[in-house]
Short mmCIF file of N, CA and C in Angstrom, two decimals:
data_model
loop_
_atom_site.label_atom_id
_atom_site.label_comp_id
_atom_site.label_asym_id
_atom_site.label_seq_id
_atom_site.Cartn_x
_atom_site.Cartn_y
_atom_site.Cartn_z
N MET A 9 2.15 3.34 13.18
CA MET A 9 0.82 3.79 12.84
C MET A 9 -0.18 2.84 13.49
N ASP A 10 -1.10 3.42 14.26
CA ASP A 10 -2.05 2.56 14.97
C ASP A 10 -3.24 2.19 14.08
N ASN A 11 -3.95 1.15 14.49
CA ASN A 11 -5.05 0.62 13.69
C ASN A 11 -6.18 1.62 13.49
N GLU A 12 -6.41 2.48 14.47
CA GLU A 12 -7.47 3.49 14.33
C GLU A 12 -7.15 4.45 13.19
N ARG A 13 -5.90 4.89 13.12
CA ARG A 13 -5.48 5.81 12.05
C ARG A 13 -5.56 5.11 10.69
N ILE A 14 -5.17 3.85 10.63
CA ILE A 14 -5.26 3.09 9.38
C ILE A 14 -6.71 3.02 8.91
N ALA A 15 -7.61 2.65 9.81
CA ALA A 15 -9.03 2.56 9.46
C ALA A 15 -9.56 3.90 8.97
N GLU A 16 -9.12 4.98 9.61
CA GLU A 16 -9.55 6.32 9.21
C GLU A 16 -9.07 6.64 7.80
N LEU A 17 -7.83 6.30 7.49
CA LEU A 17 -7.28 6.59 6.16
C LEU A 17 -8.02 5.83 5.06
N PHE A 18 -8.50 4.64 5.37
CA PHE A 18 -9.15 3.81 4.37
C PHE A 18 -10.68 3.92 4.38
N GLU A 19 -11.24 4.87 5.11
CA GLU A 19 -12.70 5.04 5.17
C GLU A 19 -13.32 5.20 3.79
N GLY A 20 -12.63 5.86 2.88
CA GLY A 20 -13.15 6.07 1.53
C GLY A 20 -13.24 4.80 0.71
N LEU A 21 -12.52 3.77 1.11
CA LEU A 21 -12.57 2.47 0.45
C LEU A 21 -13.61 1.59 1.11
N GLY A 22 -13.63 1.61 2.42
CA GLY A 22 -14.55 0.79 3.19
C GLY A 22 -13.84 0.20 4.39
N PRO A 23 -14.53 -0.63 5.15
CA PRO A 23 -13.91 -1.21 6.34
C PRO A 23 -12.78 -2.18 5.97
N VAL A 24 -11.64 -1.98 6.59
CA VAL A 24 -10.48 -2.83 6.32
C VAL A 24 -10.21 -3.72 7.52
N SER A 25 -9.56 -4.84 7.26
CA SER A 25 -9.07 -5.68 8.35
C SER A 25 -7.55 -5.56 8.37
N ILE A 26 -6.99 -5.67 9.55
CA ILE A 26 -5.55 -5.46 9.75
C ILE A 26 -4.99 -6.69 10.44
N ARG A 27 -3.93 -7.25 9.84
CA ARG A 27 -3.29 -8.44 10.41
C ARG A 27 -1.78 -8.25 10.44
N LYS A 28 -1.14 -8.96 11.36
CA LYS A 28 0.32 -8.94 11.42
C LYS A 28 0.88 -9.54 10.13
N LEU A 29 1.96 -8.92 9.63
CA LEU A 29 2.56 -9.37 8.38
C LEU A 29 3.98 -8.84 8.28
N PHE A 30 4.95 -9.69 8.02
CA PHE A 30 6.35 -9.29 7.81
C PHE A 30 6.89 -8.40 8.93
N GLY A 31 6.50 -8.64 10.15
CA GLY A 31 6.94 -7.79 11.24
C GLY A 31 6.25 -6.43 11.23
N GLY A 32 5.25 -6.28 10.38
CA GLY A 32 4.47 -5.05 10.29
C GLY A 32 3.00 -5.41 10.31
N LYS A 33 2.26 -4.77 9.40
CA LYS A 33 0.82 -5.02 9.31
C LYS A 33 0.41 -5.14 7.85
N GLY A 34 -0.52 -6.06 7.59
CA GLY A 34 -1.14 -6.17 6.29
C GLY A 34 -2.54 -5.58 6.39
N ILE A 35 -2.94 -4.82 5.41
CA ILE A 35 -4.24 -4.17 5.40
C ILE A 35 -5.04 -4.76 4.24
N TYR A 36 -6.22 -5.28 4.58
CA TYR A 36 -7.04 -6.00 3.61
C TYR A 36 -8.42 -5.36 3.48
N PHE A 37 -8.92 -5.35 2.26
CA PHE A 37 -10.29 -4.94 2.00
C PHE A 37 -10.95 -6.03 1.16
N ASP A 38 -12.09 -6.53 1.63
CA ASP A 38 -12.81 -7.57 0.91
C ASP A 38 -11.92 -8.78 0.62
N GLY A 39 -11.04 -9.10 1.57
CA GLY A 39 -10.16 -10.25 1.44
C GLY A 39 -8.94 -10.04 0.56
N VAL A 40 -8.75 -8.83 0.06
CA VAL A 40 -7.64 -8.50 -0.84
C VAL A 40 -6.66 -7.59 -0.12
N ILE A 41 -5.37 -7.94 -0.18
CA ILE A 41 -4.38 -7.06 0.46
C ILE A 41 -4.25 -5.79 -0.37
N VAL A 42 -4.34 -4.65 0.31
CA VAL A 42 -4.28 -3.35 -0.37
C VAL A 42 -3.09 -2.52 0.09
N ALA A 43 -2.54 -2.86 1.24
CA ALA A 43 -1.44 -2.05 1.78
C ALA A 43 -0.72 -2.82 2.87
N ILE A 44 0.45 -2.31 3.20
CA ILE A 44 1.20 -2.83 4.35
C ILE A 44 1.74 -1.64 5.14
N VAL A 45 1.99 -1.89 6.40
CA VAL A 45 2.72 -0.92 7.22
C VAL A 45 4.01 -1.63 7.60
N LEU A 46 5.12 -1.06 7.18
CA LEU A 46 6.42 -1.65 7.42
C LEU A 46 7.34 -0.57 7.98
N ARG A 47 7.90 -0.85 9.16
CA ARG A 47 8.77 0.13 9.84
C ARG A 47 8.07 1.48 9.99
N GLY A 48 6.77 1.42 10.28
CA GLY A 48 6.00 2.64 10.52
C GLY A 48 5.52 3.37 9.28
N GLU A 49 5.86 2.87 8.09
CA GLU A 49 5.46 3.54 6.85
C GLU A 49 4.32 2.78 6.19
N LEU A 50 3.31 3.50 5.76
CA LEU A 50 2.18 2.92 5.05
C LEU A 50 2.53 2.88 3.56
N LEU A 51 2.41 1.69 2.96
CA LEU A 51 2.72 1.48 1.55
C LEU A 51 1.52 0.82 0.88
N LEU A 52 1.15 1.33 -0.30
CA LEU A 52 0.00 0.80 -1.02
C LEU A 52 0.43 -0.18 -2.11
N LYS A 53 -0.42 -1.16 -2.35
CA LYS A 53 -0.19 -2.17 -3.39
C LYS A 53 -0.31 -1.51 -4.76
N ALA A 54 0.58 -1.89 -5.67
CA ALA A 54 0.54 -1.41 -7.05
C ALA A 54 0.94 -2.55 -7.97
N ASP A 55 0.74 -2.34 -9.25
CA ASP A 55 1.14 -3.33 -10.25
C ASP A 55 1.58 -2.57 -11.49
N ALA A 56 1.83 -3.30 -12.58
CA ALA A 56 2.31 -2.66 -13.80
C ALA A 56 1.35 -1.61 -14.32
N GLU A 57 0.06 -1.80 -14.08
CA GLU A 57 -0.94 -0.84 -14.55
C GLU A 57 -0.97 0.44 -13.71
N SER A 58 -0.83 0.30 -12.39
CA SER A 58 -0.96 1.47 -11.52
C SER A 58 0.36 2.08 -11.08
N ALA A 59 1.46 1.35 -11.18
CA ALA A 59 2.76 1.88 -10.74
C ALA A 59 3.12 3.21 -11.41
N PRO A 60 2.84 3.40 -12.71
CA PRO A 60 3.16 4.71 -13.31
C PRO A 60 2.45 5.88 -12.63
N ASP A 61 1.23 5.66 -12.11
CA ASP A 61 0.52 6.72 -11.39
C ASP A 61 1.27 7.08 -10.10
N PHE A 62 1.74 6.06 -9.40
CA PHE A 62 2.50 6.30 -8.17
C PHE A 62 3.80 7.03 -8.48
N GLU A 63 4.48 6.56 -9.51
CA GLU A 63 5.75 7.20 -9.89
C GLU A 63 5.54 8.66 -10.29
N ALA A 64 4.49 8.92 -11.08
CA ALA A 64 4.20 10.30 -11.52
C ALA A 64 3.88 11.21 -10.34
N ALA A 65 3.33 10.65 -9.27
CA ALA A 65 2.99 11.43 -8.08
C ALA A 65 4.19 11.61 -7.14
N GLY A 66 5.36 11.09 -7.55
CA GLY A 66 6.57 11.25 -6.73
C GLY A 66 6.70 10.24 -5.61
N CYS A 67 5.94 9.15 -5.68
CA CYS A 67 6.00 8.12 -4.64
C CYS A 67 7.24 7.24 -4.83
N ARG A 68 7.62 6.56 -3.76
CA ARG A 68 8.79 5.67 -3.79
C ARG A 68 8.34 4.22 -3.72
N GLN A 69 8.97 3.37 -4.51
CA GLN A 69 8.68 1.94 -4.46
C GLN A 69 9.53 1.32 -3.35
N TRP A 70 8.94 0.34 -2.65
CA TRP A 70 9.66 -0.39 -1.61
C TRP A 70 10.68 -1.31 -2.28
N THR A 71 11.93 -1.12 -1.94
CA THR A 71 13.01 -1.98 -2.41
C THR A 71 13.88 -2.38 -1.23
N TYR A 72 14.57 -3.49 -1.41
CA TYR A 72 15.54 -3.91 -0.40
C TYR A 72 16.63 -4.70 -1.11
N THR A 73 17.76 -4.87 -0.45
CA THR A 73 18.86 -5.64 -0.99
C THR A 73 18.75 -7.07 -0.49
N GLY A 74 18.67 -8.01 -1.43
CA GLY A 74 18.55 -9.42 -1.07
C GLY A 74 19.77 -9.90 -0.31
N SER A 75 19.55 -10.65 0.77
CA SER A 75 20.66 -11.09 1.61
C SER A 75 21.49 -12.19 0.96
N ARG A 76 20.90 -13.00 0.12
CA ARG A 76 21.65 -14.10 -0.49
C ARG A 76 22.42 -13.69 -1.73
N HIS A 77 21.84 -12.82 -2.54
CA HIS A 77 22.48 -12.47 -3.80
C HIS A 77 22.97 -11.02 -3.87
N GLY A 78 22.60 -10.21 -2.89
CA GLY A 78 23.07 -8.83 -2.84
C GLY A 78 22.47 -7.91 -3.90
N LYS A 79 21.44 -8.38 -4.61
CA LYS A 79 20.80 -7.57 -5.65
C LYS A 79 19.59 -6.83 -5.09
N LEU A 80 19.29 -5.71 -5.72
CA LEU A 80 18.12 -4.91 -5.32
C LEU A 80 16.84 -5.62 -5.74
N VAL A 81 15.92 -5.77 -4.81
CA VAL A 81 14.63 -6.42 -5.05
C VAL A 81 13.55 -5.35 -4.92
N SER A 82 12.70 -5.25 -5.94
CA SER A 82 11.59 -4.29 -5.93
C SER A 82 10.30 -5.02 -5.58
N MET A 83 9.58 -4.48 -4.63
CA MET A 83 8.33 -5.06 -4.18
C MET A 83 7.16 -4.23 -4.74
N PRO A 84 5.97 -4.83 -4.84
CA PRO A 84 4.84 -4.12 -5.45
C PRO A 84 4.10 -3.20 -4.48
N TYR A 85 4.84 -2.47 -3.68
CA TYR A 85 4.24 -1.53 -2.72
C TYR A 85 4.93 -0.18 -2.86
N TRP A 86 4.13 0.87 -2.79
CA TRP A 86 4.61 2.23 -3.00
C TRP A 86 4.16 3.14 -1.86
N SER A 87 4.95 4.17 -1.63
CA SER A 87 4.57 5.19 -0.64
C SER A 87 3.35 5.94 -1.16
N ILE A 88 2.75 6.71 -0.27
CA ILE A 88 1.55 7.47 -0.59
C ILE A 88 1.92 8.95 -0.69
N PRO A 89 1.35 9.66 -1.65
CA PRO A 89 1.64 11.11 -1.70
C PRO A 89 1.28 11.75 -0.36
N ASP A 90 2.14 12.62 0.13
CA ASP A 90 1.92 13.28 1.41
C ASP A 90 0.55 13.96 1.48
N SER A 91 0.12 14.55 0.37
CA SER A 91 -1.15 15.28 0.36
C SER A 91 -2.34 14.36 0.64
N ALA A 92 -2.23 13.07 0.34
CA ALA A 92 -3.35 12.14 0.55
C ALA A 92 -3.61 11.87 2.03
N PHE A 93 -2.60 12.06 2.87
CA PHE A 93 -2.78 11.82 4.30
C PHE A 93 -3.74 12.82 4.93
N ASP A 94 -3.86 14.00 4.32
CA ASP A 94 -4.73 15.04 4.86
C ASP A 94 -5.98 15.29 4.03
N ASP A 95 -6.16 14.51 2.95
CA ASP A 95 -7.30 14.70 2.06
C ASP A 95 -8.00 13.36 1.86
N PRO A 96 -9.11 13.14 2.56
CA PRO A 96 -9.81 11.84 2.48
C PRO A 96 -10.23 11.47 1.06
N ASP A 97 -10.61 12.45 0.25
CA ASP A 97 -11.02 12.14 -1.13
C ASP A 97 -9.84 11.66 -1.96
N GLU A 98 -8.69 12.31 -1.79
CA GLU A 98 -7.48 11.88 -2.52
C GLU A 98 -7.03 10.51 -2.03
N MET A 99 -7.08 10.28 -0.71
CA MET A 99 -6.69 8.98 -0.17
C MET A 99 -7.60 7.88 -0.71
N ALA A 100 -8.89 8.16 -0.87
CA ALA A 100 -9.83 7.18 -1.41
C ALA A 100 -9.43 6.77 -2.83
N VAL A 101 -8.97 7.72 -3.63
CA VAL A 101 -8.54 7.41 -5.00
C VAL A 101 -7.35 6.45 -4.97
N TRP A 102 -6.36 6.75 -4.11
CA TRP A 102 -5.18 5.89 -4.02
C TRP A 102 -5.54 4.52 -3.45
N ALA A 103 -6.42 4.48 -2.48
CA ALA A 103 -6.84 3.21 -1.88
C ALA A 103 -7.56 2.35 -2.91
N HIS A 104 -8.39 2.95 -3.75
CA HIS A 104 -9.08 2.20 -4.80
C HIS A 104 -8.08 1.66 -5.82
N ARG A 105 -7.06 2.44 -6.16
CA ARG A 105 -6.01 1.95 -7.07
C ARG A 105 -5.33 0.72 -6.47
N ALA A 106 -5.04 0.79 -5.17
CA ALA A 106 -4.38 -0.33 -4.50
C ALA A 106 -5.28 -1.57 -4.49
N TYR A 107 -6.57 -1.37 -4.25
CA TYR A 107 -7.51 -2.49 -4.24
C TYR A 107 -7.58 -3.14 -5.62
N GLU A 108 -7.67 -2.33 -6.65
CA GLU A 108 -7.73 -2.88 -8.02
C GLU A 108 -6.45 -3.63 -8.36
N ALA A 109 -5.30 -3.12 -7.93
CA ALA A 109 -4.03 -3.83 -8.18
C ALA A 109 -4.04 -5.18 -7.44
N GLY A 110 -4.54 -5.19 -6.22
CA GLY A 110 -4.63 -6.43 -5.46
C GLY A 110 -5.56 -7.43 -6.12
N ARG A 111 -6.67 -6.96 -6.63
CA ARG A 111 -7.61 -7.84 -7.34
C ARG A 111 -6.99 -8.41 -8.59
N ARG A 112 -6.26 -7.57 -9.34
CA ARG A 112 -5.62 -8.08 -10.55
C ARG A 112 -4.56 -9.12 -10.24
N ALA A 113 -3.92 -8.98 -9.07
CA ALA A 113 -2.90 -9.95 -8.66
C ALA A 113 -3.52 -11.26 -8.24
N GLY A 114 -4.82 -11.23 -7.94
CA GLY A 114 -5.51 -12.45 -7.54
C GLY A 114 -5.21 -12.89 -6.13
N LYS A 115 -4.77 -11.95 -5.29
CA LYS A 115 -4.41 -12.28 -3.92
C LYS A 115 -5.12 -11.37 -2.96
#
C-alpha cells in the first residue's frame, strides 16, 4: 500500500505521518500511532475498550507465533472492515477509534 493511498484513507482523521516500522510502515496522527502496514495489510490500533467493536465487525486481530516459546502472541492491531476501504465516512469512524486507543495507550 503506497503512502498516497494511506493518506487518502485517513483524510477523515486528518494529516498522518508515515514512517518505516517492523519492516512495514507506522502511521501516526498528532504523534500517536494509529495503524501499521505489515506485509501489505493495513491494521488499526485497538485496545480493551475498542477491540470488541473490531471483533463485532468481523475484523481479525494480528497474531503471530513467538519464535522462542512457540506460543501465540496477540498484538493490539486489527484488520479493517472491507466496507471502510470504499466509504470515507466509515473509515473516519474506524480511524478515530484507532486514534483514541493510541491516546489511551499513551504512545
